[in-house]
Amino acid sequence: MSSLMRPQSAIKSALKPALAAGLMASALIATLPARAADTTCPQGACDSAWKTASKDDKAQADAFGETYKAFLDKARTELLTVAAIRAEAERNGFEEWKPGTPVTPGAKYFHINRDRAMALIIGGSAPTSAGLRIVASHIDSPRLELKGRPVDEAQGFALFQTNYHGGIKTYQWTNIPLALVGRVDTKDGKTVQISIGLKGDDPILMIPDLSPHTARDQMKKNAREVVEHEDLDPIVAHGPHGEDGKFSASEWVFRFLKSNYDIEAADLVSAELSLVPAMKPRDMGLDRRLVAAYGQDDRLAAFASMMAAFDTKRLPHTTIIQFADNEESGNVNVSGASSTYLPDLVSELVYAELGEAYRQPLFTRALRASKALSIDVNPGVNPMSPSAWELTNAPRLGFGVNIKLYGRGFDANSEFIAWTRAALDDANVAWQTTTYKVGRAGGGTLGKELAKLNIDTIDFGVPLLSIHTPVAVSDKMDVLALKNAISAFISKAD
């Protein structure tokens, strides 16, 4: 048995060199002792998916991981993610849905909400008015955003003034390469796309931290105060510019924007410019089983949902794959899940099907008859700090998707959980359960917004390490398992 199938606690033989870069390094050889009993799974119901995976399963997970990394490299913000999903959808035969178009069995459409959110629509065998399958995830991730008047100057440096989107540990955003991406909209109706820092020869931006030599006072502070949110200001330019140095660094920035993008300082008020980690997604670990990348919360679920939509054959129910914005800020704004975008879309689909026979009760009955899957990643057991979890109910990387059991009234009802278990088991999908340590952790998803519509909703996820940091870590087998779980959910008949 391969050493990668067992805990790495007593490696007796040296690892052979890995295969060529880009190939799965499953040929690493070592002899390890037998797996000890796992007291966190006394019934034996949970185990690493890598333990029982066939050679073909592992190759599939590795290939899927390569596609996933390529997606993450393009999908750095919700604007870029919508563009990437649309392009992939069109390549897979999806067309733009227009109001009034009935969705027939097997039809494939996409629908864009203000360039920042969208839905894929797949026609099922049953009438839309008989209920839908809905799979919802979010495509925004923690990041820094430029303020409306962002350019400042200090000690000869031009700086960008920023705000933050989503929960972050501020000190983690210093001394890492940052890219500036987004759009600027001008008064005359022009949209200017900006992307600086993602290409290998692009300049990057960076927030400089203090060196250990000068940080004695800083290092006495607690973690929340080491770097204040207001101090997350990256360097944009340095020193005087122009002939005889007549332009300050900040003046040069405005001249650069005018020269390269034809935008004025006032145009930055109507801009959506984000600072995101510039590093490319990479394999992590000598065995190449993990993916280290920015934005996996929750573009991991978005990717898996998209790929599940592309793999569908004949579905029993019309399915909507929703990609929402602004979950990290509470599902707010017109592109967030708290808006009426989803029920409006469902209403339009039912109306397109029924025509003049449409009545409001038929729409609400369609919602009541629907089933929804809310997906968001959640923290997996960290080997450096396992005490942060109650390990009996903690999600582990490589163990498959997790059914979230929050308690306190947030769980799906028991019959829907049983229905979902059957769907996963029938499709041979690895799954586990997760509950946060009581009173010690928490987070939100899109689930409550779906439940408000009187739709039976269950929360899924897969575990990540280092969520909400500039680089999170996922397991390739979990990413594949999530895609298969979504396929099982939307394919199961009542």
Short mmCIF file of C-alpha atoms in Angstrom, two decimals:
data_model
loop_
_atom_site.label_atom_id
_atom_site.label_comp_id
_atom_site.label_asym_id
_atom_site.label_seq_id
_atom_site.Cartn_x
_atom_site.Cartn_y
_atom_site.Cartn_z
CA MET A 1 0.00 0.00 0.00
CA SER A 2 1.22 3.48 -0.84
CA SER A 3 2.57 5.55 2.03
CA LEU A 4 0.09 8.27 1.06
CA MET A 5 -2.78 6.06 2.18
CA ARG A 6 -1.69 6.05 5.84
CA PRO A 7 -0.67 8.59 8.52
CA GLN A 8 2.89 9.77 8.03
CA SER A 9 4.05 8.95 11.54
CA ALA A 10 6.99 6.60 11.01
CA ILE A 11 8.41 6.77 7.51
CA LYS A 12 10.85 3.86 7.18
CA SER A 13 12.11 4.40 3.66
CA ALA A 14 13.17 7.51 1.81
CA LEU A 15 10.82 9.08 -0.71
CA LYS A 16 11.75 8.51 -4.32
CA PRO A 17 11.90 11.63 -6.49
CA ALA A 18 8.48 12.95 -7.57
CA LEU A 19 7.26 12.57 -11.12
CA ALA A 20 7.65 15.45 -13.56
CA ALA A 21 6.00 18.74 -12.49
CA GLY A 22 2.29 18.82 -13.26
CA LEU A 23 1.82 15.05 -12.83
CA MET A 24 0.31 13.59 -9.71
CA ALA A 25 3.13 12.36 -7.47
CA SER A 26 1.34 9.22 -6.35
CA ALA A 27 4.49 7.23 -7.03
CA LEU A 28 6.21 8.48 -3.87
CA ILE A 29 7.26 5.29 -2.11
CA ALA A 30 7.53 4.59 1.61
CA THR A 31 6.69 1.82 4.04
CA LEU A 32 4.53 2.93 6.94
CA PRO A 33 2.95 1.21 9.93
CA ALA A 34 -0.68 0.18 9.82
CA ARG A 35 -3.31 2.85 10.49
CA ALA A 36 -4.19 3.17 14.15
CA ALA A 37 -7.82 3.19 15.26
CA ASP A 38 -9.43 6.62 14.83
CA THR A 39 -11.32 7.43 17.99
CA THR A 40 -13.00 10.41 16.35
CA CYS A 41 -14.91 8.02 14.03
CA PRO A 42 -15.88 5.17 16.38
CA GLN A 43 -18.48 3.82 13.95
CA GLY A 44 -15.93 3.75 11.12
CA ALA A 45 -18.25 5.89 9.00
CA CYS A 46 -15.64 8.48 8.09
CA ASP A 47 -12.22 7.99 6.61
CA SER A 48 -9.96 9.67 4.12
CA ALA A 49 -11.23 9.38 0.57
CA TRP A 50 -7.63 8.80 -0.48
CA LYS A 51 -7.61 5.50 1.41
CA THR A 52 -10.21 3.82 -0.77
CA ALA A 53 -9.62 5.79 -3.97
CA SER A 54 -8.66 3.79 -7.02
CA LYS A 55 -5.81 4.76 -9.29
CA ASP A 56 -8.36 6.20 -11.71
CA ASP A 57 -10.02 8.18 -8.88
CA LYS A 58 -6.69 9.74 -7.96
CA ALA A 59 -5.89 10.58 -11.57
CA GLN A 60 -9.32 12.16 -11.96
CA ALA A 61 -8.84 14.25 -8.81
CA ASP A 62 -5.46 15.43 -10.07
CA ALA A 63 -6.80 16.37 -13.51
CA PHE A 64 -9.76 18.12 -11.91
CA GLY A 65 -7.33 20.02 -9.70
CA GLU A 66 -5.47 21.32 -12.74
CA THR A 67 -8.70 22.65 -14.23
CA TYR A 68 -9.62 24.15 -10.87
CA LYS A 69 -6.30 26.00 -10.54
CA ALA A 70 -6.70 27.45 -14.03
CA PHE A 71 -10.18 28.70 -13.08
CA LEU A 72 -8.96 30.32 -9.86
CA ASP A 73 -6.15 32.05 -11.73
CA LYS A 74 -8.74 33.87 -13.86
CA ALA A 75 -11.52 34.32 -11.29
CA ARG A 76 -9.93 36.79 -8.87
CA THR A 77 -13.06 38.89 -8.19
CA GLU A 78 -16.79 38.45 -8.72
CA LEU A 79 -16.58 40.50 -11.94
CA LEU A 80 -13.84 38.26 -13.29
CA THR A 81 -15.62 35.13 -12.03
CA VAL A 82 -18.85 35.98 -13.85
CA ALA A 83 -16.87 36.58 -17.03
CA ALA A 84 -15.03 33.25 -16.61
CA ILE A 85 -18.21 31.26 -15.91
CA ARG A 86 -20.01 32.85 -18.84
CA ALA A 87 -17.16 32.01 -21.20
CA GLU A 88 -17.08 28.40 -20.00
CA ALA A 89 -20.88 28.12 -20.18
CA GLU A 90 -20.94 29.32 -23.77
CA ARG A 91 -18.24 26.80 -24.65
CA ASN A 92 -20.47 24.11 -23.15
CA GLY A 93 -23.54 25.00 -25.16
CA PHE A 94 -25.32 27.39 -22.77
CA GLU A 95 -27.17 30.36 -24.25
CA GLU A 96 -28.32 33.58 -22.62
CA TRP A 97 -31.84 33.24 -21.24
CA LYS A 98 -34.30 35.93 -22.25
CA PRO A 99 -37.49 36.69 -20.27
CA GLY A 100 -40.46 34.86 -21.73
CA THR A 101 -38.42 31.87 -22.94
CA PRO A 102 -39.89 28.57 -21.63
CA VAL A 103 -37.26 26.20 -20.29
CA THR A 104 -37.71 22.84 -21.96
CA PRO A 105 -36.14 19.55 -20.81
CA GLY A 106 -32.42 19.57 -21.47
CA ALA A 107 -32.27 23.28 -22.36
CA LYS A 108 -29.20 25.11 -21.05
CA TYR A 109 -29.12 28.83 -20.31
CA PHE A 110 -27.19 31.42 -18.35
CA HIS A 111 -28.51 34.68 -16.90
CA ILE A 112 -26.34 37.59 -15.74
CA ASN A 113 -27.18 39.91 -12.85
CA ARG A 114 -25.34 43.22 -13.32
CA ASP A 115 -22.04 41.53 -14.27
CA ARG A 116 -21.44 40.59 -10.61
CA ALA A 117 -23.73 37.60 -10.09
CA MET A 118 -25.39 35.08 -12.37
CA ALA A 119 -27.26 31.81 -12.72
CA LEU A 120 -27.05 28.73 -14.91
CA ILE A 121 -30.43 27.25 -15.81
CA ILE A 122 -30.90 23.62 -16.93
CA GLY A 123 -34.29 22.33 -18.01
CA GLY A 124 -35.62 19.24 -16.23
CA SER A 125 -38.24 16.64 -17.10
CA ALA A 126 -40.85 17.94 -14.64
CA PRO A 127 -42.58 21.30 -15.14
CA THR A 128 -40.81 24.24 -13.55
CA SER A 129 -43.99 24.99 -11.63
CA ALA A 130 -43.62 21.58 -9.93
CA GLY A 131 -40.50 22.75 -8.10
CA LEU A 132 -36.81 23.24 -8.84
CA ARG A 133 -33.41 22.17 -7.63
CA ILE A 134 -31.35 25.17 -6.57
CA VAL A 135 -27.60 25.13 -5.87
CA ALA A 136 -26.27 28.41 -4.45
CA SER A 137 -22.74 29.57 -3.70
CA HIS A 138 -21.00 32.93 -3.55
CA ILE A 139 -18.22 34.27 -5.74
CA ASP A 140 -16.84 37.13 -3.65
CA SER A 141 -13.83 36.60 -1.40
CA PRO A 142 -12.10 38.67 1.31
CA ARG A 143 -10.02 41.42 -0.24
CA LEU A 144 -9.02 45.07 0.01
CA GLU A 145 -10.92 47.75 -1.90
CA LEU A 146 -9.87 51.24 -2.89
CA LYS A 147 -11.69 54.14 -1.29
CA GLY A 148 -13.40 56.72 -3.49
CA ARG A 149 -10.50 59.14 -3.15
CA PRO A 150 -7.72 56.61 -2.73
CA VAL A 151 -4.42 58.36 -3.50
CA ASP A 152 -2.43 59.68 -0.54
CA GLU A 153 1.22 60.49 0.03
CA ALA A 154 3.53 59.87 2.97
CA GLN A 155 7.31 60.17 3.27
CA GLY A 156 7.73 60.44 -0.49
CA PHE A 157 5.60 57.37 -1.24
CA ALA A 158 2.25 57.39 -3.03
CA LEU A 159 -0.18 55.10 -1.21
CA PHE A 160 -3.66 53.73 -1.89
CA GLN A 161 -6.20 54.22 0.90
CA THR A 162 -8.25 51.03 1.28
CA ASN A 163 -11.23 49.46 2.97
CA TYR A 164 -11.72 45.73 3.50
CA HIS A 165 -14.32 43.27 2.21
CA GLY A 166 -14.97 40.24 4.41
CA GLY A 167 -13.34 39.21 7.66
CA ILE A 168 -9.55 39.29 7.57
CA LYS A 169 -6.57 39.15 9.89
CA THR A 170 -4.95 42.41 8.92
CA TYR A 171 -1.34 41.40 9.56
CA GLN A 172 -1.65 38.61 6.98
CA TRP A 173 -2.07 41.16 4.19
CA THR A 174 1.29 42.85 4.67
CA ASN A 175 4.41 42.01 2.68
CA ILE A 176 2.62 39.94 0.04
CA PRO A 177 2.40 40.81 -3.68
CA LEU A 178 -0.94 42.42 -4.51
CA ALA A 179 -2.62 42.96 -7.86
CA LEU A 180 -5.00 45.80 -8.70
CA VAL A 181 -8.05 44.56 -10.65
CA GLY A 182 -11.49 45.91 -11.41
CA ARG A 183 -13.34 48.50 -13.45
CA VAL A 184 -13.77 52.25 -13.63
CA ASP A 185 -16.99 53.75 -15.00
CA THR A 186 -16.93 57.30 -16.29
CA LYS A 187 -19.71 59.87 -16.57
CA ASP A 188 -19.86 59.50 -20.35
CA GLY A 189 -20.75 55.80 -20.10
CA LYS A 190 -17.30 54.36 -20.70
CA THR A 191 -16.11 51.30 -18.74
CA VAL A 192 -12.38 50.87 -18.28
CA GLN A 193 -11.03 47.47 -17.21
CA ILE A 194 -7.88 47.48 -15.09
CA SER A 195 -5.60 44.55 -14.27
CA ILE A 196 -2.11 45.20 -12.95
CA GLY A 197 0.01 42.62 -11.15
CA LEU A 198 -1.28 39.25 -12.37
CA LYS A 199 1.08 38.85 -15.32
CA GLY A 200 4.63 37.78 -14.66
CA ASP A 201 6.15 41.01 -15.92
CA ASP A 202 3.59 43.33 -14.25
CA PRO A 203 4.57 45.48 -11.29
CA ILE A 204 2.93 44.54 -8.00
CA LEU A 205 1.74 46.59 -5.04
CA MET A 206 2.58 45.79 -1.42
CA ILE A 207 1.79 46.92 2.12
CA PRO A 208 5.15 47.17 3.93
CA ASP A 209 5.41 45.89 7.47
CA LEU A 210 8.02 46.79 10.06
CA SER A 211 11.21 44.76 10.28
CA PRO A 212 11.95 42.91 13.54
CA HIS A 213 14.66 45.47 14.28
CA THR A 214 12.16 48.33 14.59
CA ALA A 215 9.03 46.50 15.73
CA ARG A 216 9.50 46.15 19.49
CA ASP A 217 6.53 48.34 20.34
CA GLN A 218 4.42 46.77 17.61
CA MET A 219 5.14 43.26 18.84
CA LYS A 220 3.76 44.11 22.28
CA LYS A 221 0.30 44.58 20.74
CA ASN A 222 -2.34 41.88 20.47
CA ALA A 223 -3.06 40.35 17.08
CA ARG A 224 -6.02 42.65 16.38
CA GLU A 225 -3.86 45.75 16.81
CA VAL A 226 -0.56 44.76 15.19
CA VAL A 227 -1.77 46.28 11.93
CA GLU A 228 -4.83 48.52 12.02
CA HIS A 229 -7.41 48.22 9.26
CA GLU A 230 -6.84 51.88 8.42
CA ASP A 231 -3.15 51.16 7.84
CA LEU A 232 -3.60 48.62 5.04
CA ASP A 233 -2.25 51.06 2.47
CA PRO A 234 -0.06 49.63 -0.32
CA ILE A 235 2.78 51.51 -1.99
CA VAL A 236 1.83 52.65 -5.50
CA ALA A 237 4.81 54.80 -6.47
CA HIS A 238 7.89 56.34 -4.90
CA GLY A 239 9.88 59.53 -5.15
CA PRO A 240 9.60 62.58 -7.40
CA HIS A 241 9.07 62.08 -11.13
CA GLY A 242 9.44 64.07 -14.27
CA GLU A 243 12.12 66.47 -15.38
CA ASP A 244 13.92 67.89 -12.36
CA GLY A 245 11.58 65.85 -10.12
CA LYS A 246 8.77 68.38 -10.43
CA PHE A 247 5.99 65.81 -9.90
CA SER A 248 5.41 64.19 -6.52
CA ALA A 249 4.70 60.46 -6.37
CA SER A 250 0.96 61.01 -5.96
CA GLU A 251 0.85 63.47 -8.88
CA TRP A 252 2.64 60.89 -11.00
CA VAL A 253 -0.03 58.26 -10.15
CA PHE A 254 -2.78 60.47 -11.56
CA ARG A 255 -0.70 61.16 -14.67
CA PHE A 256 -0.15 57.42 -15.08
CA LEU A 257 -3.88 56.71 -14.89
CA LYS A 258 -4.64 59.44 -17.40
CA SER A 259 -1.92 58.36 -19.81
CA ASN A 260 -2.64 54.62 -19.68
CA TYR A 261 -6.40 54.46 -19.05
CA ASP A 262 -7.72 57.94 -19.89
CA ILE A 263 -9.33 58.33 -16.46
CA GLU A 264 -9.37 61.33 -14.16
CA ALA A 265 -9.05 61.47 -10.38
CA ALA A 266 -12.82 62.04 -10.08
CA ASP A 267 -13.50 58.84 -12.04
CA LEU A 268 -12.13 56.81 -9.13
CA VAL A 269 -15.30 57.70 -7.21
CA SER A 270 -17.24 55.49 -9.64
CA ALA A 271 -14.77 52.63 -9.63
CA GLU A 272 -14.69 49.09 -8.26
CA LEU A 273 -11.00 48.44 -7.82
CA SER A 274 -9.78 45.61 -5.62
CA LEU A 275 -6.42 44.54 -4.28
CA VAL A 276 -6.06 40.77 -4.37
CA PRO A 277 -3.10 38.45 -3.81
CA ALA A 278 -1.11 38.22 -7.02
CA MET A 279 0.29 34.72 -6.47
CA LYS A 280 -0.74 31.97 -8.86
CA PRO A 281 -2.57 28.86 -7.58
CA ARG A 282 -0.04 26.13 -6.83
CA ASP A 283 0.09 22.50 -5.84
CA MET A 284 1.06 22.10 -2.19
CA GLY A 285 2.93 19.18 -0.66
CA LEU A 286 5.33 16.74 -2.24
CA ASP A 287 2.40 14.48 -3.09
CA ARG A 288 0.61 17.35 -4.91
CA ARG A 289 -2.72 16.50 -3.28
CA LEU A 290 -3.44 20.00 -2.00
CA VAL A 291 -4.16 23.29 -3.79
CA ALA A 292 -2.86 26.55 -2.30
CA ALA A 293 -4.59 29.58 -3.79
CA TYR A 294 -6.40 32.82 -3.11
CA GLY A 295 -10.19 33.00 -3.38
CA GLN A 296 -11.18 29.44 -2.57
CA ASP A 297 -13.86 30.82 -0.24
CA ASP A 298 -16.10 30.32 -2.07
CA ARG A 299 -15.05 30.07 -5.65
CA LEU A 300 -14.27 26.44 -4.88
CA ALA A 301 -18.02 25.80 -4.59
CA ALA A 302 -18.71 27.98 -7.62
CA PHE A 303 -16.26 25.95 -9.71
CA ALA A 304 -17.66 22.62 -8.52
CA SER A 305 -21.22 23.82 -9.22
CA MET A 306 -20.29 25.01 -12.70
CA MET A 307 -18.60 21.72 -13.56
CA ALA A 308 -21.57 19.73 -12.21
CA ALA A 309 -23.86 21.78 -14.47
CA PHE A 310 -21.70 20.97 -17.48
CA ASP A 311 -21.78 17.23 -16.68
CA THR A 312 -25.57 16.91 -16.50
CA LYS A 313 -27.49 14.55 -18.76
CA ARG A 314 -31.24 14.43 -18.08
CA LEU A 315 -32.40 16.05 -14.87
CA PRO A 316 -35.70 15.29 -13.14
CA HIS A 317 -36.27 18.95 -12.19
CA THR A 318 -35.30 22.26 -13.70
CA THR A 319 -32.14 23.36 -11.93
CA ILE A 320 -30.76 26.80 -11.12
CA ILE A 321 -27.09 27.09 -10.25
CA GLN A 322 -26.82 30.47 -8.50
CA PHE A 323 -23.59 32.44 -8.13
CA ALA A 324 -24.18 35.29 -5.67
CA ASP A 325 -22.10 38.28 -4.69
CA ASN A 326 -21.41 39.95 -1.33
CA GLU A 327 -21.82 36.96 0.97
CA GLU A 328 -18.70 38.09 2.80
CA SER A 329 -20.47 41.34 3.71
CA GLY A 330 -23.80 39.75 4.69
CA ASN A 331 -25.47 38.98 1.32
CA VAL A 332 -26.19 42.67 0.80
CA ASN A 333 -26.86 44.81 -2.29
CA VAL A 334 -28.68 43.98 -5.52
CA SER A 335 -26.20 41.26 -6.47
CA GLY A 336 -26.28 39.59 -3.05
CA ALA A 337 -28.48 36.67 -2.04
CA SER A 338 -30.71 38.88 0.13
CA SER A 339 -32.00 40.66 -3.00
CA THR A 340 -35.04 39.39 -4.89
CA TYR A 341 -32.94 38.21 -7.85
CA LEU A 342 -33.53 34.49 -7.28
CA PRO A 343 -37.30 34.60 -6.59
CA ASP A 344 -37.72 37.05 -9.46
CA LEU A 345 -35.94 34.62 -11.77
CA VAL A 346 -38.03 31.67 -10.57
CA SER A 347 -41.19 33.73 -11.05
CA GLU A 348 -40.13 34.60 -14.59
CA LEU A 349 -39.46 30.93 -15.38
CA VAL A 350 -42.86 29.85 -14.06
CA TYR A 351 -44.55 32.66 -15.98
CA ALA A 352 -42.75 31.70 -19.20
CA GLU A 353 -44.07 28.15 -18.73
CA LEU A 354 -47.67 28.94 -17.76
CA GLY A 355 -48.34 32.13 -19.69
CA GLU A 356 -51.76 33.61 -18.98
CA ALA A 357 -52.49 30.77 -16.53
CA TYR A 358 -49.82 32.15 -14.18
CA ARG A 359 -50.99 33.13 -10.72
CA GLN A 360 -48.97 34.16 -7.68
CA PRO A 361 -49.94 31.05 -5.65
CA LEU A 362 -48.46 28.87 -8.41
CA PHE A 363 -45.15 30.68 -7.98
CA THR A 364 -45.07 30.26 -4.20
CA ARG A 365 -46.06 26.58 -4.58
CA ALA A 366 -43.11 26.11 -6.92
CA LEU A 367 -40.81 27.54 -4.24
CA ARG A 368 -42.38 25.32 -1.58
CA ALA A 369 -41.84 22.25 -3.74
CA SER A 370 -38.19 23.10 -4.43
CA LYS A 371 -35.05 21.77 -2.79
CA ALA A 372 -31.98 23.95 -2.29
CA LEU A 373 -28.33 23.26 -1.61
CA SER A 374 -26.38 26.12 -0.04
CA ILE A 375 -22.64 25.64 -0.37
CA ASP A 376 -19.81 27.37 1.42
CA VAL A 377 -16.43 26.13 2.53
CA ASN A 378 -15.59 25.93 6.21
CA PRO A 379 -12.45 25.57 8.32
CA GLY A 380 -10.91 22.11 8.30
CA VAL A 381 -8.92 20.63 11.15
CA ASN A 382 -5.56 22.40 11.24
CA PRO A 383 -2.70 20.07 12.26
CA MET A 384 -0.99 22.97 14.05
CA SER A 385 -4.01 23.84 16.22
CA PRO A 386 -6.40 20.86 16.46
CA SER A 387 -7.77 22.10 19.79
CA ALA A 388 -9.75 24.77 17.92
CA TRP A 389 -12.16 21.97 16.95
CA GLU A 390 -14.29 19.47 18.81
CA LEU A 391 -12.75 16.63 16.86
CA THR A 392 -15.66 14.20 16.94
CA ASN A 393 -17.63 16.57 14.68
CA ALA A 394 -14.80 18.32 12.86
CA PRO A 395 -14.30 18.32 9.07
CA ARG A 396 -11.02 16.94 7.77
CA LEU A 397 -9.32 17.60 4.46
CA GLY A 398 -9.59 14.63 2.14
CA PHE A 399 -12.66 13.17 3.83
CA GLY A 400 -15.14 14.54 1.31
CA VAL A 401 -17.99 17.03 1.51
CA ASN A 402 -19.40 18.00 4.88
CA ILE A 403 -23.05 18.23 5.79
CA LYS A 404 -23.23 21.18 8.15
CA LEU A 405 -25.09 20.53 11.39
CA TYR A 406 -25.13 23.84 13.21
CA GLY A 407 -27.88 23.08 15.72
CA ARG A 408 -29.91 25.84 17.36
CA GLY A 409 -32.59 25.74 14.65
CA PHE A 410 -30.24 26.23 11.70
CA ASP A 411 -30.17 22.61 10.49
CA ALA A 412 -32.19 21.23 7.62
CA ASN A 413 -35.04 19.06 8.84
CA SER A 414 -34.18 15.43 9.49
CA GLU A 415 -36.13 14.01 6.54
CA PHE A 416 -34.31 16.31 4.13
CA ILE A 417 -30.95 15.34 5.64
CA ALA A 418 -31.92 11.68 5.17
CA TRP A 419 -32.92 12.38 1.54
CA THR A 420 -29.55 14.05 0.98
CA ARG A 421 -27.63 11.20 2.61
CA ALA A 422 -29.36 8.79 0.27
CA ALA A 423 -28.39 10.91 -2.74
CA LEU A 424 -24.73 10.97 -1.69
CA ASP A 425 -24.57 7.28 -0.80
CA ASP A 426 -26.30 6.21 -4.01
CA ALA A 427 -23.66 8.16 -5.96
CA ASN A 428 -20.81 6.82 -3.78
CA VAL A 429 -19.77 10.34 -2.72
CA ALA A 430 -17.48 10.64 0.30
CA TRP A 431 -19.08 12.82 2.99
CA GLN A 432 -18.67 13.82 6.61
CA THR A 433 -20.43 16.09 9.08
CA THR A 434 -19.31 19.30 10.71
CA THR A 435 -20.39 21.29 13.73
CA TYR A 436 -18.48 24.29 15.03
CA LYS A 437 -17.13 24.13 18.56
CA VAL A 438 -20.11 25.28 20.62
CA GLY A 439 -19.96 28.97 21.41
CA ARG A 440 -16.41 29.27 20.07
CA ALA A 441 -16.78 29.70 16.29
CA GLY A 442 -19.27 30.49 13.59
CA GLY A 443 -19.99 31.91 10.17
CA GLY A 444 -22.75 32.54 7.66
CA THR A 445 -23.83 31.16 4.30
CA LEU A 446 -26.54 31.72 1.70
CA GLY A 447 -28.75 29.14 3.41
CA LYS A 448 -30.87 31.52 5.46
CA GLU A 449 -31.72 33.59 2.38
CA LEU A 450 -33.00 30.47 0.60
CA ALA A 451 -34.93 29.30 3.65
CA LYS A 452 -36.68 32.68 3.80
CA LEU A 453 -38.33 31.73 0.50
CA ASN A 454 -39.88 28.65 2.14
CA ILE A 455 -37.50 26.33 0.30
CA ASP A 456 -36.13 23.25 2.03
CA THR A 457 -32.42 24.07 2.27
CA ILE A 458 -29.37 22.12 3.38
CA ASP A 459 -25.86 23.50 3.88
CA PHE A 460 -22.86 21.75 2.38
CA GLY A 461 -19.21 22.59 2.33
CA VAL A 462 -15.74 21.19 2.04
CA PRO A 463 -12.98 21.88 4.54
CA LEU A 464 -10.15 24.33 3.86
CA LEU A 465 -7.10 25.35 5.83
CA SER A 466 -6.46 29.06 6.35
CA ILE A 467 -9.84 30.39 5.21
CA HIS A 468 -9.97 34.20 4.72
CA THR A 469 -6.20 34.42 4.42
CA PRO A 470 -4.42 35.45 1.22
CA VAL A 471 -3.73 31.77 0.47
CA ALA A 472 -6.14 29.00 1.52
CA VAL A 473 -5.56 25.26 1.13
CA SER A 474 -7.96 22.66 -0.27
CA ASP A 475 -7.72 18.95 -0.99
CA LYS A 476 -8.19 17.92 -4.63
CA MET A 477 -10.24 14.89 -3.66
CA ASP A 478 -12.67 17.14 -1.76
CA VAL A 479 -13.08 19.47 -4.76
CA LEU A 480 -13.96 16.50 -6.93
CA ALA A 481 -16.26 15.08 -4.25
CA LEU A 482 -18.15 18.36 -4.08
CA LYS A 483 -18.76 18.33 -7.83
CA ASN A 484 -20.03 14.77 -7.58
CA ALA A 485 -22.20 15.65 -4.58
CA ILE A 486 -23.84 18.52 -6.48
CA SER A 487 -24.45 16.20 -9.45
CA ALA A 488 -26.05 13.68 -7.10
CA PHE A 489 -28.26 16.36 -5.52
CA ILE A 490 -29.64 17.74 -8.76
CA SER A 491 -30.00 14.29 -10.37
CA LYS A 492 -31.96 12.57 -7.60
CA ALA A 493 -35.66 12.15 -8.25
CA ASP A 494 -38.18 12.66 -5.45
#
